[in-house]
PDB file of C-alpha atoms in Angstrom:
ATOM      1  CA  UNK A   1      87.886  78.452  80.523  1.00 45.00           C
ATOM      2  CA  UNK A   2      89.370  79.200  83.928  1.00 54.00           C
ATOM      3  CA  UNK A   3      92.107  81.809  84.023  1.00 57.00           C
ATOM      4  CA  UNK A   4      94.087  83.262  86.853  1.00 63.00           C
ATOM      5  CA  UNK A   5      95.076  81.779  90.179  1.00 67.00           C
ATOM      6  CA  UNK A   6      92.522  79.135  91.167  1.00 72.00           C
ATOM      7  CA  UNK A   7      92.568  77.836  94.745  1.00 74.00           C
ATOM      8  CA  UNK A   8      92.430  74.051  94.970  1.00 79.00           C
ATOM      9  CA  UNK A   9      91.619  73.674  98.656  1.00 81.00           C
ATOM     10  CA  UNK A  10      91.355  69.890  98.561  1.00 84.00           C
ATOM     11  CA  UNK A  11      94.996  69.708  97.404  1.00 84.00           C
ATOM     12  CA  UNK A  12      96.291  72.679  99.392  1.00 81.00           C
ATOM     13  CA  UNK A  13      97.416  74.332  96.158  1.00 78.00           C
ATOM     14  CA  UNK A  14      96.871  77.304  93.891  1.00 73.00           C
ATOM     15  CA  UNK A  15      96.594  76.448  90.200  1.00 75.00           C
ATOM     16  CA  UNK A  16      98.079  79.109  87.898  1.00 71.00           C
ATOM     17  CA  UNK A  17      96.436  79.348  84.476  1.00 67.00           C
ATOM     18  CA  UNK A  18      97.783  82.505  82.858  1.00 63.00           C
ATOM     19  CA  UNK A  19     101.480  81.858  82.379  1.00 67.00           C
ATOM     20  CA  UNK A  20     102.816  82.610  78.915  1.00 63.00           C
ATOM     21  CA  UNK A  21     104.968  79.728  77.731  1.00 69.00           C
ATOM     22  CA  UNK A  22     108.289  80.744  76.289  1.00 68.00           C
ATOM     23  CA  UNK A  23     110.698  79.274  73.772  1.00 78.00           C
ATOM     24  CA  UNK A  24     112.446  76.541  75.735  1.00 86.00           C
ATOM     25  CA  UNK A  25     111.885  74.467  78.883  1.00 84.00           C
ATOM     26  CA  UNK A  26     114.456  76.512  80.856  1.00 84.00           C
ATOM     27  CA  UNK A  27     112.441  79.701  80.262  1.00 86.00           C
ATOM     28  CA  UNK A  28     109.137  77.961  81.042  1.00 84.00           C
ATOM     29  CA  UNK A  29     110.506  76.592  84.303  1.00 84.00           C
ATOM     30  CA  UNK A  30     112.033  79.961  85.238  1.00 85.00           C
ATOM     31  CA  UNK A  31     108.657  81.678  84.814  1.00 85.00           C
ATOM     32  CA  UNK A  32     106.848  78.920  86.727  1.00 82.00           C
ATOM     33  CA  UNK A  33     109.400  78.929  89.557  1.00 82.00           C
ATOM     34  CA  UNK A  34     109.334  82.724  89.860  1.00 84.00           C
ATOM     35  CA  UNK A  35     105.535  82.818  89.820  1.00 83.00           C
ATOM     36  CA  UNK A  36     105.184  80.117  92.443  1.00 81.00           C
ATOM     37  CA  UNK A  37     107.833  81.661  94.672  1.00 79.00           C
ATOM     38  CA  UNK A  38     106.369  85.164  94.483  1.00 79.00           C
ATOM     39  CA  UNK A  39     102.814  83.903  95.113  1.00 80.00           C
ATOM     40  CA  UNK A  40     104.009  81.924  98.139  1.00 79.00           C
ATOM     41  CA  UNK A  41     105.864  84.963  99.509  1.00 74.00           C
ATOM     42  CA  UNK A  42     102.848  87.222  99.009  1.00 75.00           C
ATOM     43  CA  UNK A  43     100.576  84.664 100.642  1.00 78.00           C
ATOM     44  CA  UNK A  44     102.920  84.386 103.610  1.00 77.00           C
ATOM     45  CA  UNK A  45     102.907  88.170 104.134  1.00 74.00           C
ATOM     46  CA  UNK A  46      99.163  88.151 104.803  1.00 72.00           C
ATOM     47  CA  UNK A  47      95.971  88.932 102.979  1.00 63.00           C
ATOM     48  CA  UNK A  48      95.571  92.003 100.832  1.00 71.00           C
ATOM     49  CA  UNK A  49      92.226  93.572 100.087  1.00 78.00           C
ATOM     50  CA  UNK A  50      92.226  93.980  96.325  1.00 80.00           C
ATOM     51  CA  UNK A  51      88.872  93.942  94.581  1.00 83.00           C
ATOM     52  CA  UNK A  52      88.080  91.744  91.623  1.00 82.00           C
ATOM     53  CA  UNK A  53      87.407  94.902  89.606  1.00 89.00           C
ATOM     54  CA  UNK A  54      90.939  96.157  90.311  1.00 89.00           C
ATOM     55  CA  UNK A  55      92.479  92.806  89.410  1.00 85.00           C
ATOM     56  CA  UNK A  56      90.474  92.526  86.189  1.00 87.00           C
ATOM     57  CA  UNK A  57      91.632  95.974  85.040  1.00 92.00           C
ATOM     58  CA  UNK A  58      95.277  95.107  85.719  1.00 92.00           C
ATOM     59  CA  UNK A  59      94.916  91.674  84.104  1.00 87.00           C
ATOM     60  CA  UNK A  60      93.363  93.166  80.953  1.00 92.00           C
ATOM     61  CA  UNK A  61      96.117  95.777  80.709  1.00 95.00           C
ATOM     62  CA  UNK A  62      98.723  93.010  80.967  1.00 91.00           C
ATOM     63  CA  UNK A  63      96.951  90.880  78.352  1.00 87.00           C
ATOM     64  CA  UNK A  64      96.883  93.877  76.012  1.00 92.00           C
ATOM     65  CA  UNK A  65     100.362  95.345  76.658  1.00 94.00           C
ATOM     66  CA  UNK A  66     102.287  92.479  78.333  1.00 90.00           C
ATOM     67  CA  UNK A  67     105.342  93.656  80.229  1.00 93.00           C
ATOM     68  CA  UNK A  68     104.791  97.241  79.079  1.00 95.00           C
ATOM     69  CA  UNK A  69     101.370  97.514  80.748  1.00 96.00           C
ATOM     70  CA  UNK A  70     101.226 100.546  83.020  1.00 97.00           C
ATOM     71  CA  UNK A  71      99.918  99.773  86.488  1.00 96.00           C
ATOM     72  CA  UNK A  72      98.816 102.840  88.407  1.00 95.00           C
ATOM     73  CA  UNK A  73      96.532 101.312  91.020  1.00 93.00           C
ATOM     74  CA  UNK A  74      98.297 102.590  94.148  1.00 92.00           C
ATOM     75  CA  UNK A  75      96.531 100.226  96.555  1.00 89.00           C
ATOM     76  CA  UNK A  76      97.586  97.227  94.451  1.00 89.00           C
ATOM     77  CA  UNK A  77     101.166  98.436  94.117  1.00 91.00           C
ATOM     78  CA  UNK A  78     101.336  99.239  97.817  1.00 89.00           C
ATOM     79  CA  UNK A  79     100.022  95.785  98.755  1.00 86.00           C
ATOM     80  CA  UNK A  80     102.863  94.277  96.709  1.00 87.00           C
ATOM     81  CA  UNK A  81     105.436  96.555  98.328  1.00 88.00           C
ATOM     82  CA  UNK A  82     106.188  98.406  95.099  1.00 91.00           C
ATOM     83  CA  UNK A  83     107.832 101.713  96.032  1.00 91.00           C
ATOM     84  CA  UNK A  84     106.378 103.869  93.216  1.00 91.00           C
ATOM     85  CA  UNK A  85     102.841 105.103  92.551  1.00 93.00           C
ATOM     86  CA  UNK A  86     102.899 103.700  89.017  1.00 96.00           C
ATOM     87  CA  UNK A  87     105.071 101.441  86.939  1.00 96.00           C
ATOM     88  CA  UNK A  88     105.164  98.970  84.129  1.00 96.00           C
ATOM     89  CA  UNK A  89     104.345  95.316  84.764  1.00 95.00           C
ATOM     90  CA  UNK A  90     107.987  94.490  83.977  1.00 94.00           C
ATOM     91  CA  UNK A  91     109.162  96.868  86.727  1.00 95.00           C
ATOM     92  CA  UNK A  92     106.737  95.337  89.198  1.00 94.00           C
ATOM     93  CA  UNK A  93     107.967  91.820  88.378  1.00 91.00           C
ATOM     94  CA  UNK A  94     111.563  93.021  88.658  1.00 90.00           C
ATOM     95  CA  UNK A  95     110.744  94.355  92.127  1.00 91.00           C
ATOM     96  CA  UNK A  96     108.924  91.175  93.155  1.00 88.00           C
ATOM     97  CA  UNK A  97     111.698  88.882  91.974  1.00 85.00           C
ATOM     98  CA  UNK A  98     114.425  90.977  93.611  1.00 83.00           C
ATOM     99  CA  UNK A  99     112.442  91.115  96.851  1.00 83.00           C
ATOM    100  CA  UNK A 100     111.279  87.524  97.127  1.00 80.00           C
ATOM    101  CA  UNK A 101     113.434  85.188  95.041  1.00 77.00           C
ATOM    102  CA  UNK A 102     116.815  85.727  96.678  1.00 66.00           C
ATOM    103  CA  UNK A 103     115.521  84.581 100.055  1.00 63.00           C
ATOM    104  CA  UNK A 104     113.462  81.669  98.742  1.00 62.00           C
ATOM    105  CA  UNK A 105     114.282  78.029  99.328  1.00 60.00           C
ATOM    106  CA  UNK A 106     112.184  76.947  96.326  1.00 54.00           C
ATOM    107  CA  UNK A 107     113.894  79.130  93.734  1.00 55.00           C
ATOM    108  CA  UNK A 108     117.364  78.355  92.480  1.00 62.00           C
ATOM    109  CA  UNK A 109     119.848  80.496  90.620  1.00 68.00           C
ATOM    110  CA  UNK A 110     119.680  78.146  87.625  1.00 71.00           C
ATOM    111  CA  UNK A 111     116.554  80.017  86.501  1.00 77.00           C
ATOM    112  CA  UNK A 112     117.986  83.503  87.003  1.00 81.00           C
ATOM    113  CA  UNK A 113     119.549  83.971  83.542  1.00 83.00           C
ATOM    114  CA  UNK A 114     116.314  83.071  81.746  1.00 86.00           C
ATOM    115  CA  UNK A 115     114.218  85.261  84.019  1.00 87.00           C
ATOM    116  CA  UNK A 116     116.622  88.179  83.640  1.00 87.00           C
ATOM    117  CA  UNK A 117     116.468  87.869  79.840  1.00 88.00           C
ATOM    118  CA  UNK A 118     112.663  87.893  79.893  1.00 90.00           C
ATOM    119  CA  UNK A 119     112.527  90.902  82.223  1.00 89.00           C
ATOM    120  CA  UNK A 120     115.066  92.856  80.125  1.00 90.00           C
ATOM    121  CA  UNK A 121     114.047  91.884  76.590  1.00 92.00           C
ATOM    122  CA  UNK A 122     110.382  91.096  77.105  1.00 90.00           C
ATOM    123  CA  UNK A 123     108.354  87.948  76.603  1.00 89.00           C
ATOM    124  CA  UNK A 124     108.817  85.751  73.572  1.00 90.00           C
ATOM    125  CA  UNK A 125     106.170  87.565  71.505  1.00 90.00           C
ATOM    126  CA  UNK A 126     107.953  90.908  72.011  1.00 92.00           C
ATOM    127  CA  UNK A 127     111.300  89.358  71.017  1.00 93.00           C
ATOM    128  CA  UNK A 128     109.750  87.792  67.906  1.00 94.00           C
ATOM    129  CA  UNK A 129     108.421  91.196  66.870  1.00 94.00           C
ATOM    130  CA  UNK A 130     111.868  92.725  67.442  1.00 95.00           C
ATOM    131  CA  UNK A 131     113.476  90.049  65.261  1.00 96.00           C
ATOM    132  CA  UNK A 132     110.941  90.514  62.469  1.00 96.00           C
ATOM    133  CA  UNK A 133     111.074  94.299  62.510  1.00 95.00           C
ATOM    134  CA  UNK A 134     108.858  95.621  59.747  1.00 95.00           C
ATOM    135  CA  UNK A 135     109.383  92.703  57.383  1.00 96.00           C
ATOM    136  CA  UNK A 136     106.345  90.444  57.736  1.00 95.00           C
ATOM    137  CA  UNK A 137     107.086  88.594  54.507  1.00 97.00           C
ATOM    138  CA  UNK A 138     106.862  84.823  54.423  1.00 97.00           C
ATOM    139  CA  UNK A 139     110.659  84.351  54.154  1.00 97.00           C
ATOM    140  CA  UNK A 140     111.318  86.676  57.114  1.00 96.00           C
ATOM    141  CA  UNK A 141     108.720  84.935  59.284  1.00 96.00           C
ATOM    142  CA  UNK A 142     110.044  81.531  58.260  1.00 97.00           C
ATOM    143  CA  UNK A 143     113.607  82.522  59.203  1.00 96.00           C
ATOM    144  CA  UNK A 144     112.555  83.725  62.653  1.00 96.00           C
ATOM    145  CA  UNK A 145     110.464  80.635  63.339  1.00 94.00           C
ATOM    146  CA  UNK A 146     113.266  78.338  62.138  1.00 95.00           C
ATOM    147  CA  UNK A 147     115.518  80.043  64.686  1.00 95.00           C
ATOM    148  CA  UNK A 148     112.828  79.484  67.336  1.00 93.00           C
ATOM    149  CA  UNK A 149     112.794  75.768  66.457  1.00 92.00           C
ATOM    150  CA  UNK A 150     116.579  75.697  66.764  1.00 93.00           C
ATOM    151  CA  UNK A 151     116.358  77.395  70.174  1.00 91.00           C
ATOM    152  CA  UNK A 152     113.872  74.790  71.345  1.00 89.00           C
ATOM    153  CA  UNK A 153     116.095  71.963  70.098  1.00 91.00           C
ATOM    154  CA  UNK A 154     119.172  73.476  71.832  1.00 91.00           C
ATOM    155  CA  UNK A 155     117.218  74.403  74.966  1.00 87.00           C
ATOM    156  CA  UNK A 156     118.241  78.053  74.627  1.00 89.00           C
ATOM    157  CA  UNK A 157     116.498  81.386  74.885  1.00 90.00           C
ATOM    158  CA  UNK A 158     115.599  83.241  71.689  1.00 93.00           C
ATOM    159  CA  UNK A 159     117.452  86.528  71.352  1.00 89.00           C
ATOM    160  CA  UNK A 160     116.665  88.792  68.413  1.00 87.00           C
TER     161      UNK A 160
END
């Protein structure tokens, strides 16, 4: 059960195994393109000394709280060029995408709308919770998931 960014030296690649799939291929590709572009840009800027312990703590916070995870590891944030001493994961990704995507050859503007929606409204799970509100009844869940199926069929983002 490998998770994270796994170097595949024989292929000259890094395999990413922690991306949260979204509700339509456009969103999935936007997340993949942004991730690949940011990783390439960070790699090109040189190595950063971040311990496994630091990365595990940040990873676990993000697993638990998603885009709302608070990151206050100043050495990590500094290595990524984040201007504040603490911030939410969403703010860090906003910074990384603004810093690295505009100048990238591998990232196109076709993914920008989906990425912007995810950064503003949260990942799919957060948007599902917003749509459901406090009504976890079977009919309410069925209605939300029917809309998700329709979004997938239309190739559109889910907006609560």
